[in-house]
Coordinates of C-alpha atoms in Angstrom, one line a residue:
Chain A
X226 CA 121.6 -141.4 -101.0
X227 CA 124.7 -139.4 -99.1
X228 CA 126.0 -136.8 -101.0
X229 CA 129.5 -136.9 -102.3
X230 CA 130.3 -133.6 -99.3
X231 CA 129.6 -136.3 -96.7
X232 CA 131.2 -138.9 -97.8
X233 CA 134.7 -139.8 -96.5
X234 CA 137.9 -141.3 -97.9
X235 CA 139.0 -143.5 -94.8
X236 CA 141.7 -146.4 -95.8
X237 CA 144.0 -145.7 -98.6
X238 CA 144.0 -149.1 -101.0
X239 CA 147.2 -150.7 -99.7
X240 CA 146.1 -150.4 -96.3
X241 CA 142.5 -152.0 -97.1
X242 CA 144.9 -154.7 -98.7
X243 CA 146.8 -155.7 -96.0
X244 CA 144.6 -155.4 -93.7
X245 CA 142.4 -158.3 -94.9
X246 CA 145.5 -160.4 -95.9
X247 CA 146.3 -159.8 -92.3
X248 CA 143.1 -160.4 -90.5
X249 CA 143.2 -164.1 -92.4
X250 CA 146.8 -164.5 -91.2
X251 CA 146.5 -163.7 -87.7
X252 CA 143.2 -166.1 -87.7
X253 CA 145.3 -168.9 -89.2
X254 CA 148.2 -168.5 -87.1
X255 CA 146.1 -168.0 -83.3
X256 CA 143.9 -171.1 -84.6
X257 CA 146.9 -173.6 -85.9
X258 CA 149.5 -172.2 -83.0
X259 CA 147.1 -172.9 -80.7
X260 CA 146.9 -176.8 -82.3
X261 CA 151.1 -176.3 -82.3
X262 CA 150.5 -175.5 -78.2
X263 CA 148.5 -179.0 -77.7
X264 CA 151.4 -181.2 -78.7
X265 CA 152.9 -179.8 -75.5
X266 CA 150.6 -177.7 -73.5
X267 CA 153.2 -176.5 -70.8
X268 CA 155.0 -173.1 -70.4
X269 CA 158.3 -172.5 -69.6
X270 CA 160.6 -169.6 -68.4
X271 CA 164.5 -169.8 -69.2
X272 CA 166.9 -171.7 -72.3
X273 CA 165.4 -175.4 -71.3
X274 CA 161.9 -177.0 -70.4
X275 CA 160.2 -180.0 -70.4
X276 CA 158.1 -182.6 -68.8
X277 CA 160.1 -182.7 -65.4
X278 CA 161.2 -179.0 -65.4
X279 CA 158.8 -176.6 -63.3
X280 CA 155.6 -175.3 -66.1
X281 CA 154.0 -172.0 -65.3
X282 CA 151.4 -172.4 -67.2
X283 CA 150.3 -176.1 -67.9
X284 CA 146.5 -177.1 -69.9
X285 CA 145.6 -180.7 -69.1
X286 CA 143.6 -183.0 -67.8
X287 CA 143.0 -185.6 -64.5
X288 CA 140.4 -187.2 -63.1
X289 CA 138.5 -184.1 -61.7
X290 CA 138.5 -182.7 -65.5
X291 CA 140.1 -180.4 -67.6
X292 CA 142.3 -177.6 -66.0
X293 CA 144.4 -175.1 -66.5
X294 CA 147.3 -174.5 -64.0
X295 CA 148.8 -171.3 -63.6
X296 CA 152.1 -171.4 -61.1
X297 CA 150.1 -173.4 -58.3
X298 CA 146.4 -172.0 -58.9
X299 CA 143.8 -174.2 -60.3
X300 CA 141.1 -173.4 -62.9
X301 CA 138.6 -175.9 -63.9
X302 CA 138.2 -175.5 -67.3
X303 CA 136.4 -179.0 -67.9
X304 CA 134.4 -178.9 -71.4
X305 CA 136.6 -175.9 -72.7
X306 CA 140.6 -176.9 -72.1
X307 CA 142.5 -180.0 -71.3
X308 CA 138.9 -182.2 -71.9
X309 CA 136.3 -181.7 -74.7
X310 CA 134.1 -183.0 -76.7
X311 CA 134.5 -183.2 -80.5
X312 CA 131.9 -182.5 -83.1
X313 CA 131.4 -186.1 -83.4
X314 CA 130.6 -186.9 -79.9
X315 CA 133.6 -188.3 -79.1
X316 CA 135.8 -186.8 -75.9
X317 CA 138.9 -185.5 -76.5
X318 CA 141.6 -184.5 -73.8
X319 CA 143.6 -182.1 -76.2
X320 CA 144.5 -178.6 -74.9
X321 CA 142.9 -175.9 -77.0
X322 CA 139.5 -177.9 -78.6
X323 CA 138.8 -179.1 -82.3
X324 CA 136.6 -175.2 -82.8
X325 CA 139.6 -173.1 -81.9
X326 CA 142.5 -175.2 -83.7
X327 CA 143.9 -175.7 -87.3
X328 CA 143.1 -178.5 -88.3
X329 CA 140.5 -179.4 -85.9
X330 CA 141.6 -183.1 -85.2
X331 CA 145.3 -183.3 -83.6
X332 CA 147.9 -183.2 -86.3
X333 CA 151.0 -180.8 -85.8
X334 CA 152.4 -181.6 -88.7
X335 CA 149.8 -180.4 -90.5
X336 CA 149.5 -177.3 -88.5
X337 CA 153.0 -176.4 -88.6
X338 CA 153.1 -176.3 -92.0
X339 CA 149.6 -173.6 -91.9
X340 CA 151.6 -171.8 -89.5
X341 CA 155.3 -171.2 -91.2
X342 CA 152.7 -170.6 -94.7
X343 CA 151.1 -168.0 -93.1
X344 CA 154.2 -166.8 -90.9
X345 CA 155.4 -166.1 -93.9
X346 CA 152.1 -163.6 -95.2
X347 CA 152.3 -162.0 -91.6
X348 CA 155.9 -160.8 -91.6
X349 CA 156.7 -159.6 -95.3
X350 CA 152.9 -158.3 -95.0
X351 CA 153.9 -156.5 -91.8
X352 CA 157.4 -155.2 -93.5
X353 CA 155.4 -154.4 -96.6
X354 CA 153.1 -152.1 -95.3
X355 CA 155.4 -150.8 -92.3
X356 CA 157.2 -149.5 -95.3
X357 CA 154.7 -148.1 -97.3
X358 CA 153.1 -146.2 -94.5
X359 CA 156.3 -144.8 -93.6
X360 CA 156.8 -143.3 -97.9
X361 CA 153.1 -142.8 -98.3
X362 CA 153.4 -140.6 -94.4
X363 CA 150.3 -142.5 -92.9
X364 CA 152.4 -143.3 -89.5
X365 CA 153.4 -139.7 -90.0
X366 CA 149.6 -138.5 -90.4
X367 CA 147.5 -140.7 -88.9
X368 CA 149.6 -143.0 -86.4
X369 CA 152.1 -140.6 -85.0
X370 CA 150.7 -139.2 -81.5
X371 CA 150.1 -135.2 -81.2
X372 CA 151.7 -132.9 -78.4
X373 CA 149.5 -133.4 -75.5
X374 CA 147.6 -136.5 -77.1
X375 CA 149.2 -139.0 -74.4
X376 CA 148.4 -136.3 -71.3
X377 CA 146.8 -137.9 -68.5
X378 CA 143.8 -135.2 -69.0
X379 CA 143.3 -135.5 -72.4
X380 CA 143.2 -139.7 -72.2
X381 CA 140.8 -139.6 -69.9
X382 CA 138.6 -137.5 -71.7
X383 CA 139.2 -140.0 -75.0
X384 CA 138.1 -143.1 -72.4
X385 CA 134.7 -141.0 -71.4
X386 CA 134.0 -140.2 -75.0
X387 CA 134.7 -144.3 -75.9
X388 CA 132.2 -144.7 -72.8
X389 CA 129.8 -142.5 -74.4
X390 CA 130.0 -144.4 -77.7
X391 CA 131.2 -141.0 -79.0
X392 CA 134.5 -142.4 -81.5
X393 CA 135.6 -139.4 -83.7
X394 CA 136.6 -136.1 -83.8
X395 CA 133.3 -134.0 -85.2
X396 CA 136.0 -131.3 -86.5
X397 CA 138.0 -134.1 -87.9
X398 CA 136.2 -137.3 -88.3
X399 CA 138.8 -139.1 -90.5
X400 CA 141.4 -138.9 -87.5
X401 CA 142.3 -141.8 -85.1
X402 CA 141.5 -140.8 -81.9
X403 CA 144.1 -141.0 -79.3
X404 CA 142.8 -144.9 -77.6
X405 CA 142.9 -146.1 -81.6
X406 CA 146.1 -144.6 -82.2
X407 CA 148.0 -146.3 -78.9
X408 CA 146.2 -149.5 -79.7
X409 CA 147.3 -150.1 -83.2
X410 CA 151.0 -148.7 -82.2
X411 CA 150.7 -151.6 -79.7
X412 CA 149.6 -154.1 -82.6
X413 CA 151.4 -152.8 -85.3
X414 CA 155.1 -152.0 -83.7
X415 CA 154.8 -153.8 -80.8
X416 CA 152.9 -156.9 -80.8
X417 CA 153.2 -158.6 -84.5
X418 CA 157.4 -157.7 -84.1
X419 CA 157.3 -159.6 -81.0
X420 CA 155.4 -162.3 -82.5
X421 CA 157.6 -163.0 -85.7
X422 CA 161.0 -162.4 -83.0
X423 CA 160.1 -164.5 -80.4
X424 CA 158.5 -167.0 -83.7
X425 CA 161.8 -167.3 -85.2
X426 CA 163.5 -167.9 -81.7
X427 CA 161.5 -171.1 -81.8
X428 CA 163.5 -172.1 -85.1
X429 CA 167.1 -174.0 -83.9
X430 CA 168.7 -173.1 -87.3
X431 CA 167.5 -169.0 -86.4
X432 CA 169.0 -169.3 -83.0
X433 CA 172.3 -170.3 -84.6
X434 CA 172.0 -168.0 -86.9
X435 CA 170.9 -164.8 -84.6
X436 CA 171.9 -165.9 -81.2
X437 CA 171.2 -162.7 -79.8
X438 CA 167.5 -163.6 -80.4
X439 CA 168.0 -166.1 -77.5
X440 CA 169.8 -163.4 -75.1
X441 CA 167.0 -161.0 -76.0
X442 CA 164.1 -163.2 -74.7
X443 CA 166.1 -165.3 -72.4
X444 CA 166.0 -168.4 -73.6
X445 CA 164.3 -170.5 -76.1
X446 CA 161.3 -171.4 -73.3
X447 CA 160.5 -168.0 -72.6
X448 CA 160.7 -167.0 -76.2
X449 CA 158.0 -169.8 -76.5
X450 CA 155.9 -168.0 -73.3
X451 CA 156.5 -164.8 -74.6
X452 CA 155.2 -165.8 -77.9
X453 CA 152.3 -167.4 -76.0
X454 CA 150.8 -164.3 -74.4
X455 CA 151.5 -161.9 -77.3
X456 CA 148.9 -164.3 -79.1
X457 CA 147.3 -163.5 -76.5
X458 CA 147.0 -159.9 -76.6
X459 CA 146.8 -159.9 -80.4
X460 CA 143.4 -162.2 -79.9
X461 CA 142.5 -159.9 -77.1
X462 CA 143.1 -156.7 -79.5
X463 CA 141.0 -158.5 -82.0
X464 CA 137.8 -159.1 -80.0
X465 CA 137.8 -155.2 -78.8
X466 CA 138.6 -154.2 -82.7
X467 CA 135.2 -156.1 -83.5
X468 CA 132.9 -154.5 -80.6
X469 CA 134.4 -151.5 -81.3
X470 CA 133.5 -151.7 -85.0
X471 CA 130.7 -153.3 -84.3
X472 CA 129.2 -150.3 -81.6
X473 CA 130.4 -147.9 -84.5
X474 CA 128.4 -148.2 -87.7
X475 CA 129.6 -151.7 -88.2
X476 CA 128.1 -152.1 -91.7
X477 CA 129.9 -148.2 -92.4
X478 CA 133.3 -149.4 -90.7
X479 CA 132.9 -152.2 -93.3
X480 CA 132.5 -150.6 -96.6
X481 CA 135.1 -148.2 -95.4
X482 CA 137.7 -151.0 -95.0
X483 CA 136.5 -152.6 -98.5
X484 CA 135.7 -149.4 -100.5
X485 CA 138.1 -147.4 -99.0
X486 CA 134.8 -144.5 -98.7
X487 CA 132.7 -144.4 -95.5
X488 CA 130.0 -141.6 -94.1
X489 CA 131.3 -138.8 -92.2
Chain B
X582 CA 115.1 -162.0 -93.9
X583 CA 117.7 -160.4 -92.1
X584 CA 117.6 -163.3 -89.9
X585 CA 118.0 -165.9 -92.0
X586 CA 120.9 -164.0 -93.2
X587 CA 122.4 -164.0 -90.1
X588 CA 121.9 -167.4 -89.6
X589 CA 123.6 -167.9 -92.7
X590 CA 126.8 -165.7 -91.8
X591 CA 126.9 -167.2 -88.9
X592 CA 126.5 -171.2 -89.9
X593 CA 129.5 -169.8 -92.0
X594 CA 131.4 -168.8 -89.8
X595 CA 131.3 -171.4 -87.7
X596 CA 131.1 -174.6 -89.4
X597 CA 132.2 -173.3 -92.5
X598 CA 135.1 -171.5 -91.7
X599 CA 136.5 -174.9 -89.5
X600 CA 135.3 -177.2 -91.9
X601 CA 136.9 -175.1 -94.6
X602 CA 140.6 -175.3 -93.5
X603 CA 139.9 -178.8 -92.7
X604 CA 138.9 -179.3 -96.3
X605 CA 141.4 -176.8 -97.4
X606 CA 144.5 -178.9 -95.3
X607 CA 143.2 -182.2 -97.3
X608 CA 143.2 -180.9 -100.8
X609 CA 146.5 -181.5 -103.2
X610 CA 146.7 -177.9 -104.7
X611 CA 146.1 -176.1 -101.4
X612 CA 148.6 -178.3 -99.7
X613 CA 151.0 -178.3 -102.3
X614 CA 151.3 -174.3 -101.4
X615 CA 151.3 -174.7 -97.3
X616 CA 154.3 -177.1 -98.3
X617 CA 156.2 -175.2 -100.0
X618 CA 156.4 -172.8 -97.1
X619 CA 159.4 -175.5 -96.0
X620 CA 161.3 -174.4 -99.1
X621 CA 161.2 -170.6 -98.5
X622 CA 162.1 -171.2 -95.1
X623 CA 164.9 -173.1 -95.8
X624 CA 165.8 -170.5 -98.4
X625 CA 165.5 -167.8 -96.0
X626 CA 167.4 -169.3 -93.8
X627 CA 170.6 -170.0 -96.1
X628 CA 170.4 -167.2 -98.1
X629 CA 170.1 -164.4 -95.4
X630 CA 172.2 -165.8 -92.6
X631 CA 175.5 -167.6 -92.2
X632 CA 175.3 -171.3 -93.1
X633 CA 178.3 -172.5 -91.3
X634 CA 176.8 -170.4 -87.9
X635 CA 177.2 -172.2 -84.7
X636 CA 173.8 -173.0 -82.2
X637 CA 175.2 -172.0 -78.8
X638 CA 177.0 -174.1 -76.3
X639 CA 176.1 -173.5 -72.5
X640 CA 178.3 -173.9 -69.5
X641 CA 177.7 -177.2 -67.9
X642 CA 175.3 -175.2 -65.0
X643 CA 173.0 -174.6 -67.5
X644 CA 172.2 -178.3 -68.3
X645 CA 168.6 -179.8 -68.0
X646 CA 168.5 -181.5 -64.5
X647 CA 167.0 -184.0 -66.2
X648 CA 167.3 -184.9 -69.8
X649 CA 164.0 -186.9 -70.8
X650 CA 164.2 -189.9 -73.6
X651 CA 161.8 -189.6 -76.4
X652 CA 160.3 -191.3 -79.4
X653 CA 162.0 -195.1 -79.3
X654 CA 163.2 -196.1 -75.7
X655 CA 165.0 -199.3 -77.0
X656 CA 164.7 -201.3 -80.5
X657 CA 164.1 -204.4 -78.6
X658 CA 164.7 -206.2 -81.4
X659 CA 167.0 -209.6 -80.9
X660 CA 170.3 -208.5 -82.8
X661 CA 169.7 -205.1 -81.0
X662 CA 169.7 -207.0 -77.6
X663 CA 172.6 -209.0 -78.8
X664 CA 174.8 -205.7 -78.7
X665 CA 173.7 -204.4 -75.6
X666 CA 174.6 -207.8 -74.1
X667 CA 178.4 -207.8 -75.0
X668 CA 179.0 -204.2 -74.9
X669 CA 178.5 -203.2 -78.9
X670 CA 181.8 -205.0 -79.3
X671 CA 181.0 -206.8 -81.8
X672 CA 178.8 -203.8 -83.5
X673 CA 180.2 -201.6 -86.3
X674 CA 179.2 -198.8 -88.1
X675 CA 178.9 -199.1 -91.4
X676 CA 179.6 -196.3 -94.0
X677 CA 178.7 -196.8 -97.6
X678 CA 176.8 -195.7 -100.7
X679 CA 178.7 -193.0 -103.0
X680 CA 181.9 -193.0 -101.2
X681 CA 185.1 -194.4 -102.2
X682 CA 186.1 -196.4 -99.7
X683 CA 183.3 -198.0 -97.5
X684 CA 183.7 -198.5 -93.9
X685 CA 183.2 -200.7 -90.9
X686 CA 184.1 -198.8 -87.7
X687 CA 183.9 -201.0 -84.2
X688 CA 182.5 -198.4 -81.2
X689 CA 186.2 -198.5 -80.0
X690 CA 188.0 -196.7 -82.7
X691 CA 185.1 -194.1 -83.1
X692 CA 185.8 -193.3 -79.8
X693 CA 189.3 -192.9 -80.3
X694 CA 188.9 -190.8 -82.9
X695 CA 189.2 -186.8 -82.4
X696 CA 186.3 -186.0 -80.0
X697 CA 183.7 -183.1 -79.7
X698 CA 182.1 -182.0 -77.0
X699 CA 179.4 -179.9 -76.9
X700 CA 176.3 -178.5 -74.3
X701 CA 173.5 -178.0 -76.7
X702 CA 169.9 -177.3 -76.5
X703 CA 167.6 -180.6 -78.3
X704 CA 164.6 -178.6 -79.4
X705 CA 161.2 -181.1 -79.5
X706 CA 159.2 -180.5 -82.3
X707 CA 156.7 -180.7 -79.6
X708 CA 157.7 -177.4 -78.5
X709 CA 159.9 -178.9 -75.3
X710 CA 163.7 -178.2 -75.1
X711 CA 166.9 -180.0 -72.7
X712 CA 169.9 -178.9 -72.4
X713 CA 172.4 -181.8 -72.4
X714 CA 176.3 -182.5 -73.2
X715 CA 177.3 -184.7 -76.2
X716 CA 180.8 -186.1 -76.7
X717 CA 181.1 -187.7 -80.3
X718 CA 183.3 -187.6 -83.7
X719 CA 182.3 -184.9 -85.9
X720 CA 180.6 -186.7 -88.9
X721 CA 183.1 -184.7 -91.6
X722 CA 185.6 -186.6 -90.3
X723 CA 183.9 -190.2 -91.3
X724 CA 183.1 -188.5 -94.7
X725 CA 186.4 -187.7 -95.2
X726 CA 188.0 -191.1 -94.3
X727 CA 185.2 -192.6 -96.4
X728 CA 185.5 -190.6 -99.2
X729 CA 182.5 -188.6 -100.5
X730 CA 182.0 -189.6 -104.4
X731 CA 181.5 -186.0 -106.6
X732 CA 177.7 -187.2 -107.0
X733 CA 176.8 -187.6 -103.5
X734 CA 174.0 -185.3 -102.6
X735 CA 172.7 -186.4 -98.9
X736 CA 173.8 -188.4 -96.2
X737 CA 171.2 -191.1 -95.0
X738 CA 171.3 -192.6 -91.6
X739 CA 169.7 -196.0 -91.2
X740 CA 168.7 -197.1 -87.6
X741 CA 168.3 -200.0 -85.6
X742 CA 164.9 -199.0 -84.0
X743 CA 161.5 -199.7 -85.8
X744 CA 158.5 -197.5 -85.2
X745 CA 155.1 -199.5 -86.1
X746 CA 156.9 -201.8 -88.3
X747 CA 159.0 -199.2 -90.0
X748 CA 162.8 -199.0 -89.7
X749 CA 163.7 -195.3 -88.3
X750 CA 165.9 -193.3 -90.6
X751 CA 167.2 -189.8 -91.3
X752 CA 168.6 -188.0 -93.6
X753 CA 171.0 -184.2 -94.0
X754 CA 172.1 -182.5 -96.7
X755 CA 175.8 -182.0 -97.3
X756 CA 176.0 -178.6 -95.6
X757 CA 174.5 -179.8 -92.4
X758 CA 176.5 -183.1 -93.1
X759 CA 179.7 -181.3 -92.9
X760 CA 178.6 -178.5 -90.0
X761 CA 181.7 -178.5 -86.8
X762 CA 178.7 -179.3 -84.4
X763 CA 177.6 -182.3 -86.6
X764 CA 179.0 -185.2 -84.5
X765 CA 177.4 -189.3 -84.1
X766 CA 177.7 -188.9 -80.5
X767 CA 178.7 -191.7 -78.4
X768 CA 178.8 -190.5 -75.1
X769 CA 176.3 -187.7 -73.1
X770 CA 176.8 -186.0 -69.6
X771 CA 180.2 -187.3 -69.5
X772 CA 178.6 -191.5 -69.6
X773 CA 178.6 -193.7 -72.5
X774 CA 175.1 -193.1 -74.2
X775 CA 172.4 -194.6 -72.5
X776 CA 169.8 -197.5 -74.7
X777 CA 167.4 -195.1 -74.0
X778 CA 169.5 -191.7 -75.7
X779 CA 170.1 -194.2 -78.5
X780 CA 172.9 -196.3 -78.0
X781 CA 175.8 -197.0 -79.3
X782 CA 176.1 -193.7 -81.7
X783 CA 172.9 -191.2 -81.9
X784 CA 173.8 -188.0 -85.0
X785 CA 173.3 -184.4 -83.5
X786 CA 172.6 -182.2 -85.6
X787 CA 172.3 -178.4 -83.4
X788 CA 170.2 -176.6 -85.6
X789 CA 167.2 -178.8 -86.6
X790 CA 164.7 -179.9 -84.3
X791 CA 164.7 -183.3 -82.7
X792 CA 163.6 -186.0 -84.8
X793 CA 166.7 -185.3 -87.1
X794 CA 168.9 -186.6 -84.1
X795 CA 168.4 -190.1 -85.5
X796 CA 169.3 -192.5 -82.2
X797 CA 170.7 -196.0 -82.8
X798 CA 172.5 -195.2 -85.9
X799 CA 173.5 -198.4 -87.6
X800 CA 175.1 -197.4 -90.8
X801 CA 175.5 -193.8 -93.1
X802 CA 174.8 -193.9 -96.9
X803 CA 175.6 -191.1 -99.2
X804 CA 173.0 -191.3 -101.5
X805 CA 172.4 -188.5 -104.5
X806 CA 168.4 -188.5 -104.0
X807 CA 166.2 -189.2 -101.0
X808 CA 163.3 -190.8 -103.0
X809 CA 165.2 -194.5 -103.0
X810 CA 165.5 -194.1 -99.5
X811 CA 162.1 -195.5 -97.0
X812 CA 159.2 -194.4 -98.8
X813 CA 160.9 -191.2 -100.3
X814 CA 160.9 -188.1 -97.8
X815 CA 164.0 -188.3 -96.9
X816 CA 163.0 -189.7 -92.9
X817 CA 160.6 -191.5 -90.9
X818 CA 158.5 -188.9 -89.6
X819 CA 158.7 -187.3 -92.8
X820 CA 157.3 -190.4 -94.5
X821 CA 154.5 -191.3 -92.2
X822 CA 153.5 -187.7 -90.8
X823 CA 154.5 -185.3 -93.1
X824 CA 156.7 -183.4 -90.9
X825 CA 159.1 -181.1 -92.9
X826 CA 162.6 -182.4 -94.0
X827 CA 164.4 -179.3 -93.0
X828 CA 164.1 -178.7 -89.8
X829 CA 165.7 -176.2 -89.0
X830 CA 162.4 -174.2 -88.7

């Protein structure tokens, strides 16, 4: 049994809070988005795009298989993109396939209305505790970079010690180290925002209402690109989050995001 | 132990989790909330930002190169035929319901009639956008020669084209109704409308997505509930697919 000296009060209760409200958003939105992306699995930069307007990135399928183009490169992605096959057996020729997607059969009505549910949980979530952290001083404390944090000497030693499997201060072990700290400035200031502004630029009654949305992004079709690859990013934040917590005490890491207490 | 634990997590996780919002999508009180995510939208929308805002025009070198059809390419149907064969000159547009003074417009004098033209972006539902130039009469001004009664609520749109059996229809509330960019366009890219842009009068409506631009529009009601109207949604893709009324999200 630790002893109360070594235990550690990690993640305040709000924070725990939105965190797991968050974690089933963002699932929710990457998995019915990514059903939204099948009812027209091209990519566009600029105001206009469709079927006979140049794609950059296009999912599909032709009689070699399923591909994915990107500008004029080829990837065979048979059995993954552009041509599955479904749980019951059946062969499908859908973008994204049935595991990754909400629902997992081809409905966009149904997965718009996941997405603009949980669109909803993602940005007054996001508002929510972007406010509270700034009155309760966690950005302050624990997200705001230190002098000399963001040297080129001193990041390189944080990447060696990630190397090493070596995550926390020993003088300080409550403390974001300074890889944490960039990544969930990224996430948190850079990446959601992004998502819920490029989101709404996808909305025609937004884009009247907040044109300069459209000058922002440039256009309606990079908006929906944009949006694209910071789904992207976000999915590809979340699968480092989980070896990271996974290589670190996972079961520790996980009572101290639901207890708010973890081990030194 | 552990590993059957695992196994259990994990069969969770993966058929459990996907099955789950599956299951979750398909039951009334779960769906009833994801629904309502249409209303707060829509509430949002009105209550935080200007509801009379204009989508933006382009200049005319910003227009799709080419401007693809969607949904119904032609009605096909005989009468429909019959129209296209003498020019819609013996077609008019009828204007009914709660007004005061129904009307029967021939194509001829709604093209006479003050004109708008716009370069708008159609946003697909799909996800796909065109940029394209519509010339038609603002709709407030048909409301206003008709004669909205007090009690009118929405304004329904009743078209010539059937989609598996069922007639194509659409329907706007009062402050899209009445919205400068709301025109029943007759004309696009400087041409008379095309059969396949929905010939002789297709509604634009800028700042909802595409399946609200009702093509083929035979006659307006004004109507002070949607549930008389098809099978009650307020439009055919709202009827058959659940697609949100307001779509302006």
């Amino acid at each position: 049994m630790a002893k109360p000296t070594e235990r550690i009060y990690r993640h305040r209760l709000g924070t725990r809070i939105w965190h797991w409200v968050n974690a089933v958003a963002i699932v929710v939105l990457l998995m019915s988005g990514a059903m939204i992306f099948n009812a027209h699995p091209r990519l566009y930069w600029g105001q206009y795009g469709a079927n006979f307007d140049r794609a950059w990135l296009e999912i599909g399928a032709d009689a070699r298989g399923g591909y994915l183009h990107l500008g004029d490169r080829r990837f065979d992605t048979d059995g993954v993109l552009g041509r599955w096959r479904a749980s019951d057996g059946s062969v499908r020729t859908n973008a994204f396939p049935g595991w990754a997607t909400i629902p997992s059969g081809y409905n966009l009505a149904l997965a718009r209305r996941w997405h603009f549910t949980f669109a909803l949980v993602l940005a007054f979530g996001l508002l929510l505790f972007q406010v509270a952290s700034l009155f309760n001083r966690h950005i302050q404390k624990d997200f705001a970079l230190r002098r000399g944090e963001i040297a080129p000497a001193s990041l390189w030693r944080d990447a060696v010690a990630h190397l090493r499997l070596r995550f926390h201060d020993p003088d300080n072990p409550g403390a974001f180290n300074t890889l944490q700290k960039l990544s969930y400035i990224t996430v948190v200031f850079i990446l959601i925002p992004l998502m819920i502004f490029t989101g709404l630029t996808l909305s025609p009654g937004m884009d009247a209402a907040w044109p300069w949305m459209l000058d922002l992004f440039g256009g309606r079709q990079s908006a929906r690109s944009i949006h694209f690859i910071a789904a992207a990013l976000i999915l590809l934040f979340i699968l480092v989050h989980l070896v990271l917590v996974l290589l670190d005490r996972p079961l520790d890491g996980l009572r101290g995001m639901i207890t708010g207490w973890s081990r030194r | 132990m552990i590993v059957t634990r695992r196994k259990l997590i994990g069969g969770l996780a993966a058929g459990g989790l996907l099955g789950g919002c599956d299951r979750l999508g398909e039951s009334p009180p779960f769906r009833k909330i994801l629904f309502s995510a249409e209303q707060a939208h829509r509430f949002l929308q009105r209550a935080l930002t200007d509801r009379m805002a204009l989508a933006r025009e382009y200049r005319s070198d910003q227009m799709s190169p080419v401007f693809r059809t969607n949904g119904t390419n032609n009605p096909g149907t005989p009468d429909y035929q019959a129209h296209v064969d003498t020019g819609f000159t013996n077609w008019r547009l009828q204007v009914d319901g709660l007004v005061a003074r129904p009307l029967a417009l021939p194509l001829a004098e709604l093209r006479s009639m003050p004109t708008r033209v716009q370069i708008t972006r159609h946003d697909c539902v799909e996800g796909w956008s065109a940029i394209g130039k519509w010339h038609g009469v603002p709709l407030k001004l048909l409301l206003d020669l008709a004669g909205l009664r007090p009690s009118a609520r929405y304004i329904v749109f009743h078209c010539a084209d059937r989609i598996g059996g069922a007639p194509y229809y659409e329907s706007l509330d009062l402050v899209d109704a009445f919205h400068p960019q709301t025109i029943l366009a007759w004309g696009m890219n400087d041409r008379l409308l095309s059969v396949g842009h929905g010939a002789p009068v297709r509604l634009r409506v800028e700042r909802q997505l595409g399946y609200k631009h009702a093509k083929y529009v035979m006659r307006l009601e004004a109507v002070d509930d949607l549930r008389r109207a098809g099978r009650g949604k307020g439009g055919f893709w709202e009827d058959v697919a659940d697609y949100e009324w307001y779509a302006g999200i």
